[in-house]
Amino acid sequence: MNTPPQPLDPAPYPLPDGWRWVKLGEVSSFYSGFAFSSTEYVQSGVPVIRISNISVEGVNLADTVRVVEKLEYEPFTVNYGDILIAMSGATTGKYGVFLSTEKAYQNQRVGRLQPNTKKLITQEFLYFTIQQVKQTIEELAYGGAQPNISATLIQNLLIPLPPLAEQERIATRLDGLLTKLREAKRLIAEARESFTLRRAALLHKAFTGDLTADWRTAHPQPAPEAASTPDDAPYDVPESWRWVKLGKIFKLSSGGTPSRLIPEYFGGNINWIKTGEIDWNEIYETEEHLTEEGLKNSSAKYFPVDTVVV
């Protein structure tokens, strides 16, 4: 018989009426994996889920190792809907839901979570709860170069627990909203790729003369001096154009950085552009500023408005 969780005092922050603070271990069961030996791997058998198979998109069985089905491995069977968590390594706290009907086993350092009873917490709400506490799991990870977290620490994590009906409502709302976010992310990625390709195409048209072909027909231009095309020209350009070296039409100058050991060089009113501020943009104000003293005691120099920075 499951005992209902008791209110927590003091609570991390106030909750709505009907909600309460509980430890994760009060409403869910945590299972550790089995240390399968590589000598047990076979070509065909039951897949073994390792940390590398877990992602927020789910659990990928395509590249799992496999072992012969044995009775001693049965306690480590992963069931449909189980939540799996990476317990060590650089991806400690990574989680995913097992959504396959194929039988699978759970490897060591892979944690498995299930609700204790559906009368306290739903499977869907438990999944979103793990997403919420993922950062806390990462912060609690320990072990220096090899971060890891114990089952005890995970079971002692505090979580807010709404009534079941509200859990279902929250899970439904989150699922819908997160689906929209994923779709928005996909569209943004496509738009960014499309923008990059379109910008490259437009620039190519501009610098081959295609973009202004009609304008040239309506406004004939005299051929420039020394209009002969060099042998190493990348491609042919219109007759009124010519190839030149960039250094013949632009003056290229480098900047400089005053010594960071002298505080008096910084904090003035002179805009000082850093490489991280250059991103196909127009710069009106910089993050850092130099003093006149800092400018004089470094290779930094003034540049006029409309200077192109690279």
mmCIF file of C-alpha atoms in Angstrom:
data_model
loop_
_atom_site.group_PDB
_atom_site.id
_atom_site.type_symbol
_atom_site.label_atom_id
_atom_site.label_comp_id
_atom_site.label_asym_id
_atom_site.label_seq_id
_atom_site.Cartn_x
_atom_site.Cartn_y
_atom_site.Cartn_z
ATOM 1 C CA MET A 1 0.000 0.000 0.000
ATOM 2 C CA ASN A 2 1.414 3.382 -1.003
ATOM 3 C CA THR A 3 1.423 6.146 1.617
ATOM 4 C CA PRO A 4 0.541 9.585 0.197
ATOM 5 C CA PRO A 5 3.494 12.028 0.302
ATOM 6 C CA GLN A 6 3.467 14.427 3.229
ATOM 7 C CA PRO A 7 3.772 18.234 2.842
ATOM 8 C CA LEU A 8 7.350 19.507 2.940
ATOM 9 C CA ASP A 9 8.377 22.184 5.439
ATOM 10 C CA PRO A 10 10.128 24.439 4.624
ATOM 11 C CA ALA A 11 9.221 24.337 0.923
ATOM 12 C CA PRO A 12 11.566 25.743 -1.780
ATOM 13 C CA TYR A 13 8.808 28.078 -2.987
ATOM 14 C CA PRO A 14 5.015 28.359 -2.621
ATOM 15 C CA LEU A 15 2.852 26.017 -4.690
ATOM 16 C CA PRO A 16 -0.779 26.302 -5.821
ATOM 17 C CA ASP A 17 -3.459 24.834 -3.575
ATOM 18 C CA GLY A 18 -3.600 21.063 -3.936
ATOM 19 C CA TRP A 19 0.063 20.774 -4.930
ATOM 20 C CA ARG A 20 2.824 19.519 -2.642
ATOM 21 C CA TRP A 21 6.578 19.055 -2.539
ATOM 22 C CA VAL A 22 7.814 15.442 -2.613
ATOM 23 C CA LYS A 23 11.049 13.598 -3.185
ATOM 24 C CA LEU A 24 11.286 11.908 -6.563
ATOM 25 C CA GLY A 25 11.808 8.568 -4.820
ATOM 26 C CA GLU A 26 8.436 8.893 -3.053
ATOM 27 C CA VAL A 27 6.480 8.740 -6.287
ATOM 28 C CA SER A 28 8.780 6.742 -8.582
ATOM 29 C CA SER A 29 11.032 3.706 -8.512
ATOM 30 C CA PHE A 30 14.635 3.916 -9.682
ATOM 31 C CA TYR A 31 16.484 0.904 -11.114
ATOM 32 C CA SER A 32 20.194 0.632 -11.879
ATOM 33 C CA GLY A 33 21.560 -1.342 -14.812
ATOM 34 C CA PHE A 34 23.715 -4.450 -15.146
ATOM 35 C CA ALA A 35 27.432 -4.516 -15.947
ATOM 36 C CA PHE A 36 27.368 -6.528 -19.147
ATOM 37 C CA SER A 37 30.773 -7.749 -20.290
ATOM 38 C CA SER A 38 31.888 -7.207 -23.859
ATOM 39 C CA THR A 39 32.724 -10.910 -23.979
ATOM 40 C CA GLU A 40 28.974 -11.614 -23.801
ATOM 41 C CA TYR A 41 28.108 -9.628 -26.936
ATOM 42 C CA VAL A 42 26.602 -11.609 -29.812
ATOM 43 C CA GLN A 43 25.451 -10.820 -33.344
ATOM 44 C CA SER A 44 21.768 -11.402 -32.631
ATOM 45 C CA GLY A 45 20.018 -11.354 -29.291
ATOM 46 C CA VAL A 46 18.456 -8.886 -26.862
ATOM 47 C CA PRO A 47 19.691 -5.283 -27.334
ATOM 48 C CA VAL A 48 21.545 -3.670 -24.415
ATOM 49 C CA ILE A 49 20.788 0.019 -23.965
ATOM 50 C CA ARG A 50 23.912 2.039 -23.184
ATOM 51 C CA ILE A 51 24.296 5.768 -22.534
ATOM 52 C CA SER A 52 25.163 6.359 -26.193
ATOM 53 C CA ASN A 53 21.736 5.022 -27.212
ATOM 54 C CA ILE A 54 19.828 7.616 -25.167
ATOM 55 C CA SER A 55 18.676 10.975 -26.485
ATOM 56 C CA VAL A 56 15.813 13.389 -25.840
ATOM 57 C CA GLU A 57 14.233 12.070 -29.056
ATOM 58 C CA GLY A 58 14.051 8.617 -27.478
ATOM 59 C CA VAL A 59 16.173 5.479 -27.362
ATOM 60 C CA ASN A 60 17.883 4.324 -30.553
ATOM 61 C CA LEU A 61 18.200 0.547 -30.867
ATOM 62 C CA ALA A 62 19.833 0.679 -34.306
ATOM 63 C CA ASP A 63 23.426 0.462 -33.054
ATOM 64 C CA THR A 64 23.015 -1.358 -29.745
ATOM 65 C CA VAL A 65 25.158 -4.292 -28.698
ATOM 66 C CA ARG A 66 23.272 -7.521 -28.032
ATOM 67 C CA VAL A 67 23.454 -10.410 -25.577
ATOM 68 C CA VAL A 68 21.841 -13.814 -25.258
ATOM 69 C CA GLU A 69 18.561 -13.742 -23.321
ATOM 70 C CA LYS A 70 19.097 -15.041 -19.770
ATOM 71 C CA LEU A 71 16.962 -15.344 -16.643
ATOM 72 C CA GLU A 72 19.538 -13.439 -14.559
ATOM 73 C CA TYR A 73 19.122 -10.406 -16.851
ATOM 74 C CA GLU A 74 15.332 -10.214 -16.451
ATOM 75 C CA PRO A 75 15.418 -7.658 -13.560
ATOM 76 C CA PHE A 76 17.144 -5.293 -16.022
ATOM 77 C CA THR A 77 14.461 -5.518 -18.695
ATOM 78 C CA VAL A 78 13.377 -2.134 -20.059
ATOM 79 C CA ASN A 79 9.643 -1.725 -20.586
ATOM 80 C CA TYR A 80 7.733 0.483 -23.009
ATOM 81 C CA GLY A 81 7.488 4.008 -21.562
ATOM 82 C CA ASP A 82 10.388 3.645 -19.109
ATOM 83 C CA ILE A 83 12.490 6.783 -18.636
ATOM 84 C CA LEU A 84 16.237 6.205 -19.007
ATOM 85 C CA ILE A 85 18.890 8.559 -17.615
ATOM 86 C CA ALA A 86 22.647 8.755 -18.202
ATOM 87 C CA MET A 87 24.329 8.370 -14.808
ATOM 88 C CA SER A 88 27.945 9.162 -15.714
ATOM 89 C CA GLY A 89 30.211 10.734 -18.284
ATOM 90 C CA ALA A 90 30.077 14.032 -20.126
ATOM 91 C CA THR A 91 26.359 13.561 -20.829
ATOM 92 C CA THR A 92 25.285 12.889 -17.227
ATOM 93 C CA GLY A 93 21.607 13.803 -16.926
ATOM 94 C CA LYS A 94 20.779 12.980 -20.546
ATOM 95 C CA TYR A 95 17.398 11.281 -20.663
ATOM 96 C CA GLY A 96 15.033 9.566 -23.068
ATOM 97 C CA VAL A 97 11.882 7.462 -23.146
ATOM 98 C CA PHE A 98 11.894 3.859 -24.348
ATOM 99 C CA LEU A 99 9.176 3.647 -26.994
ATOM 100 C CA SER A 100 9.862 0.258 -28.534
ATOM 101 C CA THR A 101 7.989 -3.001 -28.115
ATOM 102 C CA GLU A 102 11.233 -4.932 -28.614
ATOM 103 C CA LYS A 103 12.679 -6.477 -25.474
ATOM 104 C CA ALA A 104 15.817 -4.714 -24.232
ATOM 105 C CA TYR A 105 18.169 -4.798 -21.257
ATOM 106 C CA GLN A 106 19.585 -1.886 -19.286
ATOM 107 C CA ASN A 107 23.355 -1.448 -19.097
ATOM 108 C CA GLN A 108 25.285 -0.176 -16.073
ATOM 109 C CA ARG A 109 25.331 3.599 -15.469
ATOM 110 C CA VAL A 110 21.947 3.801 -17.171
ATOM 111 C CA GLY A 111 19.207 4.655 -14.676
ATOM 112 C CA ARG A 112 15.589 3.613 -15.193
ATOM 113 C CA LEU A 113 12.551 5.381 -13.715
ATOM 114 C CA GLN A 114 8.950 4.209 -13.396
ATOM 115 C CA PRO A 115 6.008 5.634 -11.447
ATOM 116 C CA ASN A 116 5.425 3.847 -8.113
ATOM 117 C CA THR A 117 1.715 4.009 -8.737
ATOM 118 C CA LYS A 118 -0.442 5.860 -11.234
ATOM 119 C CA LYS A 119 -2.497 7.081 -8.278
ATOM 120 C CA LEU A 120 0.310 9.543 -7.418
ATOM 121 C CA ILE A 121 2.030 10.476 -10.671
ATOM 122 C CA THR A 122 1.439 9.802 -14.351
ATOM 123 C CA GLN A 123 4.122 8.475 -16.708
ATOM 124 C CA GLU A 124 3.871 11.605 -18.881
ATOM 125 C CA PHE A 125 4.190 14.019 -15.952
ATOM 126 C CA LEU A 126 7.175 12.046 -14.621
ATOM 127 C CA TYR A 127 8.871 12.456 -18.008
ATOM 128 C CA PHE A 128 8.389 16.228 -18.018
ATOM 129 C CA THR A 129 9.566 16.328 -14.391
ATOM 130 C CA ILE A 130 12.882 14.761 -15.430
ATOM 131 C CA GLN A 131 13.240 17.456 -18.087
ATOM 132 C CA GLN A 132 12.659 20.080 -15.402
ATOM 133 C CA VAL A 133 15.304 18.683 -13.007
ATOM 134 C CA LYS A 134 17.884 17.843 -15.683
ATOM 135 C CA GLN A 135 19.950 20.935 -14.873
ATOM 136 C CA THR A 136 19.888 20.050 -11.167
ATOM 137 C CA ILE A 137 21.126 16.542 -11.991
ATOM 138 C CA GLU A 138 23.986 18.033 -14.011
ATOM 139 C CA GLU A 139 24.889 20.389 -11.138
ATOM 140 C CA LEU A 140 24.904 17.510 -8.653
ATOM 141 C CA ALA A 141 27.113 15.356 -10.852
ATOM 142 C CA TYR A 142 30.495 14.782 -9.300
ATOM 143 C CA GLY A 143 33.714 12.870 -9.918
ATOM 144 C CA GLY A 144 36.063 15.412 -11.494
ATOM 145 C CA ALA A 145 36.997 14.412 -15.035
ATOM 146 C CA GLN A 146 34.287 11.741 -15.038
ATOM 147 C CA PRO A 147 31.048 13.298 -13.761
ATOM 148 C CA ASN A 148 28.472 10.893 -12.373
ATOM 149 C CA ILE A 149 25.448 10.901 -10.118
ATOM 150 C CA SER A 150 24.089 8.296 -7.715
ATOM 151 C CA ALA A 151 20.631 6.768 -7.586
ATOM 152 C CA THR A 152 20.250 8.157 -4.052
ATOM 153 C CA LEU A 153 20.787 11.738 -5.190
ATOM 154 C CA ILE A 154 18.219 11.352 -7.959
ATOM 155 C CA GLN A 155 15.673 9.788 -5.608
ATOM 156 C CA ASN A 156 16.147 12.662 -3.130
ATOM 157 C CA LEU A 157 15.456 15.375 -5.726
ATOM 158 C CA LEU A 158 12.538 17.581 -4.686
ATOM 159 C CA ILE A 159 9.739 17.960 -7.226
ATOM 160 C CA PRO A 160 6.364 19.779 -7.133
ATOM 161 C CA LEU A 161 3.470 17.320 -7.385
ATOM 162 C CA PRO A 162 0.061 18.533 -8.640
ATOM 163 C CA PRO A 163 -3.153 16.473 -8.380
ATOM 164 C CA LEU A 164 -3.475 13.763 -11.052
ATOM 165 C CA ALA A 165 -6.063 15.612 -13.134
ATOM 166 C CA GLU A 166 -3.815 18.682 -13.295
ATOM 167 C CA GLN A 167 -0.786 16.524 -14.088
ATOM 168 C CA GLU A 168 -2.630 15.210 -17.133
ATOM 169 C CA ARG A 169 -3.600 18.736 -18.168
ATOM 170 C CA ILE A 170 -0.010 20.005 -17.746
ATOM 171 C CA ALA A 171 1.421 17.089 -19.729
ATOM 172 C CA THR A 172 -1.071 17.629 -22.556
ATOM 173 C CA ARG A 173 -0.351 21.368 -22.702
ATOM 174 C CA LEU A 174 3.419 20.867 -22.556
ATOM 175 C CA ASP A 175 3.337 18.223 -25.268
ATOM 176 C CA GLY A 176 1.428 20.556 -27.582
ATOM 177 C CA LEU A 177 3.552 23.615 -26.846
ATOM 178 C CA LEU A 178 6.871 21.762 -27.110
ATOM 179 C CA THR A 179 5.754 20.247 -30.408
ATOM 180 C CA LYS A 180 5.176 23.788 -31.688
ATOM 181 C CA LEU A 181 8.612 24.836 -30.412
ATOM 182 C CA ARG A 182 10.289 21.922 -32.193
ATOM 183 C CA GLU A 183 8.462 22.819 -35.397
ATOM 184 C CA ALA A 184 9.481 26.463 -35.003
ATOM 185 C CA LYS A 185 13.090 25.385 -34.459
ATOM 186 C CA ARG A 186 12.954 23.300 -37.637
ATOM 187 C CA LEU A 187 11.499 26.169 -39.640
ATOM 188 C CA ILE A 188 14.098 28.577 -38.292
ATOM 189 C CA ALA A 189 16.882 26.170 -39.259
ATOM 190 C CA GLU A 190 15.422 25.843 -42.751
ATOM 191 C CA ALA A 191 15.031 29.615 -43.040
ATOM 192 C CA ARG A 192 18.629 30.148 -41.914
ATOM 193 C CA GLU A 193 19.881 27.643 -44.468
ATOM 194 C CA SER A 194 17.699 29.188 -47.149
ATOM 195 C CA PHE A 195 18.910 32.684 -46.222
ATOM 196 C CA THR A 196 22.547 31.601 -46.455
ATOM 197 C CA LEU A 197 22.001 30.003 -49.854
ATOM 198 C CA ARG A 198 19.969 32.935 -51.158
ATOM 199 C CA ARG A 199 22.530 35.454 -49.933
ATOM 200 C CA ALA A 200 25.313 33.513 -51.654
ATOM 201 C CA ALA A 201 23.258 33.321 -54.857
ATOM 202 C CA LEU A 202 22.469 37.058 -54.782
ATOM 203 C CA LEU A 203 26.094 37.975 -54.168
ATOM 204 C CA HIS A 204 27.144 35.725 -57.033
ATOM 205 C CA LYS A 205 24.671 37.474 -59.342
ATOM 206 C CA ALA A 206 25.859 40.878 -58.148
ATOM 207 C CA PHE A 207 29.540 40.170 -58.734
ATOM 208 C CA THR A 208 29.125 38.472 -62.091
ATOM 209 C CA GLY A 209 27.006 41.330 -63.465
ATOM 210 C CA ASP A 210 23.744 39.385 -63.768
ATOM 211 C CA LEU A 211 22.005 41.521 -61.146
ATOM 212 C CA THR A 212 22.523 44.759 -63.111
ATOM 213 C CA ALA A 213 22.452 43.412 -66.675
ATOM 214 C CA ASP A 214 19.282 45.335 -67.597
ATOM 215 C CA TRP A 215 20.624 48.514 -65.982
ATOM 216 C CA ARG A 216 23.824 48.305 -68.035
ATOM 217 C CA THR A 217 21.771 47.978 -71.226
ATOM 218 C CA ALA A 218 19.870 51.145 -70.332
ATOM 219 C CA HIS A 219 22.968 52.956 -69.063
ATOM 220 C CA PRO A 220 25.996 52.053 -71.210
ATOM 221 C CA GLN A 221 29.256 52.597 -69.372
ATOM 222 C CA PRO A 222 32.680 53.388 -70.880
ATOM 223 C CA ALA A 223 35.277 50.686 -70.596
ATOM 224 C CA PRO A 224 37.693 51.394 -67.728
ATOM 225 C CA GLU A 225 41.399 51.891 -68.176
ATOM 226 C CA ALA A 226 43.463 48.717 -68.272
ATOM 227 C CA ALA A 227 40.318 46.712 -68.869
ATOM 228 C CA SER A 228 42.147 43.628 -70.094
ATOM 229 C CA THR A 229 41.231 40.474 -68.189
ATOM 230 C CA PRO A 230 44.148 38.864 -66.305
ATOM 231 C CA ASP A 231 44.964 35.257 -67.122
ATOM 232 C CA ASP A 232 44.143 34.139 -63.574
ATOM 233 C CA ALA A 233 40.696 35.788 -63.469
ATOM 234 C CA PRO A 234 38.167 33.417 -61.830
ATOM 235 C CA TYR A 235 35.492 34.090 -64.471
ATOM 236 C CA ASP A 236 34.534 36.557 -67.198
ATOM 237 C CA VAL A 237 32.919 39.867 -66.246
ATOM 238 C CA PRO A 238 30.974 42.410 -68.344
ATOM 239 C CA GLU A 239 32.977 44.543 -70.778
ATOM 240 C CA SER A 240 32.685 47.691 -68.660
ATOM 241 C CA TRP A 241 34.082 45.895 -65.594
ATOM 242 C CA ARG A 242 37.616 44.888 -64.748
ATOM 243 C CA TRP A 243 39.398 42.642 -62.280
ATOM 244 C CA VAL A 244 41.583 44.359 -59.668
ATOM 245 C CA LYS A 245 43.398 43.298 -56.532
ATOM 246 C CA LEU A 246 41.599 44.276 -53.349
ATOM 247 C CA GLY A 247 44.686 46.067 -52.054
ATOM 248 C CA LYS A 248 44.505 48.560 -54.931
ATOM 249 C CA ILE A 249 41.129 49.969 -53.908
ATOM 250 C CA PHE A 250 41.090 49.398 -50.143
ATOM 251 C CA LYS A 251 43.489 50.287 -47.375
ATOM 252 C CA LEU A 252 43.834 47.379 -44.951
ATOM 253 C CA SER A 253 44.863 48.139 -41.385
ATOM 254 C CA SER A 254 44.952 45.955 -38.281
ATOM 255 C CA GLY A 255 43.804 46.861 -34.789
ATOM 256 C CA GLY A 256 45.362 46.328 -31.412
ATOM 257 C CA THR A 257 44.739 45.375 -27.799
ATOM 258 C CA PRO A 258 46.037 47.467 -24.886
ATOM 259 C CA SER A 259 47.547 45.567 -21.976
ATOM 260 C CA ARG A 260 44.891 44.029 -19.777
ATOM 261 C CA LEU A 261 47.251 44.421 -16.841
ATOM 262 C CA ILE A 262 46.712 48.187 -16.838
ATOM 263 C CA PRO A 263 43.123 49.029 -15.805
ATOM 264 C CA GLU A 264 43.567 52.689 -16.753
ATOM 265 C CA TYR A 265 43.604 51.695 -20.434
ATOM 266 C CA PHE A 266 39.944 50.622 -20.300
ATOM 267 C CA GLY A 267 36.647 52.238 -19.347
ATOM 268 C CA GLY A 268 36.915 55.409 -21.428
ATOM 269 C CA ASN A 269 34.639 56.636 -24.196
ATOM 270 C CA ILE A 270 36.445 55.245 -27.255
ATOM 271 C CA ASN A 271 34.573 52.383 -28.951
ATOM 272 C CA TRP A 272 36.787 49.308 -29.206
ATOM 273 C CA ILE A 273 35.527 46.582 -31.568
ATOM 274 C CA LYS A 274 36.325 42.940 -30.766
ATOM 275 C CA THR A 275 36.069 40.050 -33.234
ATOM 276 C CA GLY A 276 33.112 38.553 -31.360
ATOM 277 C CA GLU A 277 31.047 41.652 -32.167
ATOM 278 C CA ILE A 278 31.411 41.193 -35.924
ATOM 279 C CA ASP A 279 28.548 39.141 -37.352
ATOM 280 C CA TRP A 280 27.395 40.479 -40.754
ATOM 281 C CA ASN A 281 26.097 43.484 -38.820
ATOM 282 C CA GLU A 282 26.329 47.212 -38.321
ATOM 283 C CA ILE A 283 28.085 48.279 -35.113
ATOM 284 C CA TYR A 284 26.954 51.436 -33.355
ATOM 285 C CA GLU A 285 28.265 50.782 -29.847
ATOM 286 C CA THR A 286 30.851 48.342 -28.499
ATOM 287 C CA GLU A 287 30.895 46.213 -25.364
ATOM 288 C CA GLU A 288 34.206 47.673 -24.167
ATOM 289 C CA HIS A 289 35.723 51.136 -24.415
ATOM 290 C CA LEU A 290 39.284 52.437 -24.314
ATOM 291 C CA THR A 291 40.740 55.537 -22.727
ATOM 292 C CA GLU A 292 42.973 57.929 -24.668
ATOM 293 C CA GLU A 293 45.887 56.511 -22.691
ATOM 294 C CA GLY A 294 44.988 52.970 -23.727
ATOM 295 C CA LEU A 295 44.754 54.030 -27.355
ATOM 296 C CA LYS A 296 48.144 55.753 -27.303
ATOM 297 C CA ASN A 297 49.899 52.831 -25.619
ATOM 298 C CA SER A 298 48.773 50.118 -28.042
ATOM 299 C CA SER A 299 48.528 49.428 -31.753
ATOM 300 C CA ALA A 300 44.772 50.179 -31.622
ATOM 301 C CA LYS A 301 43.793 53.088 -33.844
ATOM 302 C CA TYR A 302 40.855 55.265 -34.879
ATOM 303 C CA PHE A 303 38.827 54.316 -37.958
ATOM 304 C CA PRO A 304 36.179 56.503 -39.613
ATOM 305 C CA VAL A 305 32.465 55.824 -39.765
ATOM 306 C CA ASP A 306 31.511 53.284 -42.504
ATOM 307 C CA THR A 307 34.793 51.400 -42.166
ATOM 308 C CA VAL A 308 34.338 47.723 -43.045
ATOM 309 C CA VAL A 309 35.630 45.473 -40.256
ATOM 310 C CA VAL A 310 36.601 41.858 -40.852
#
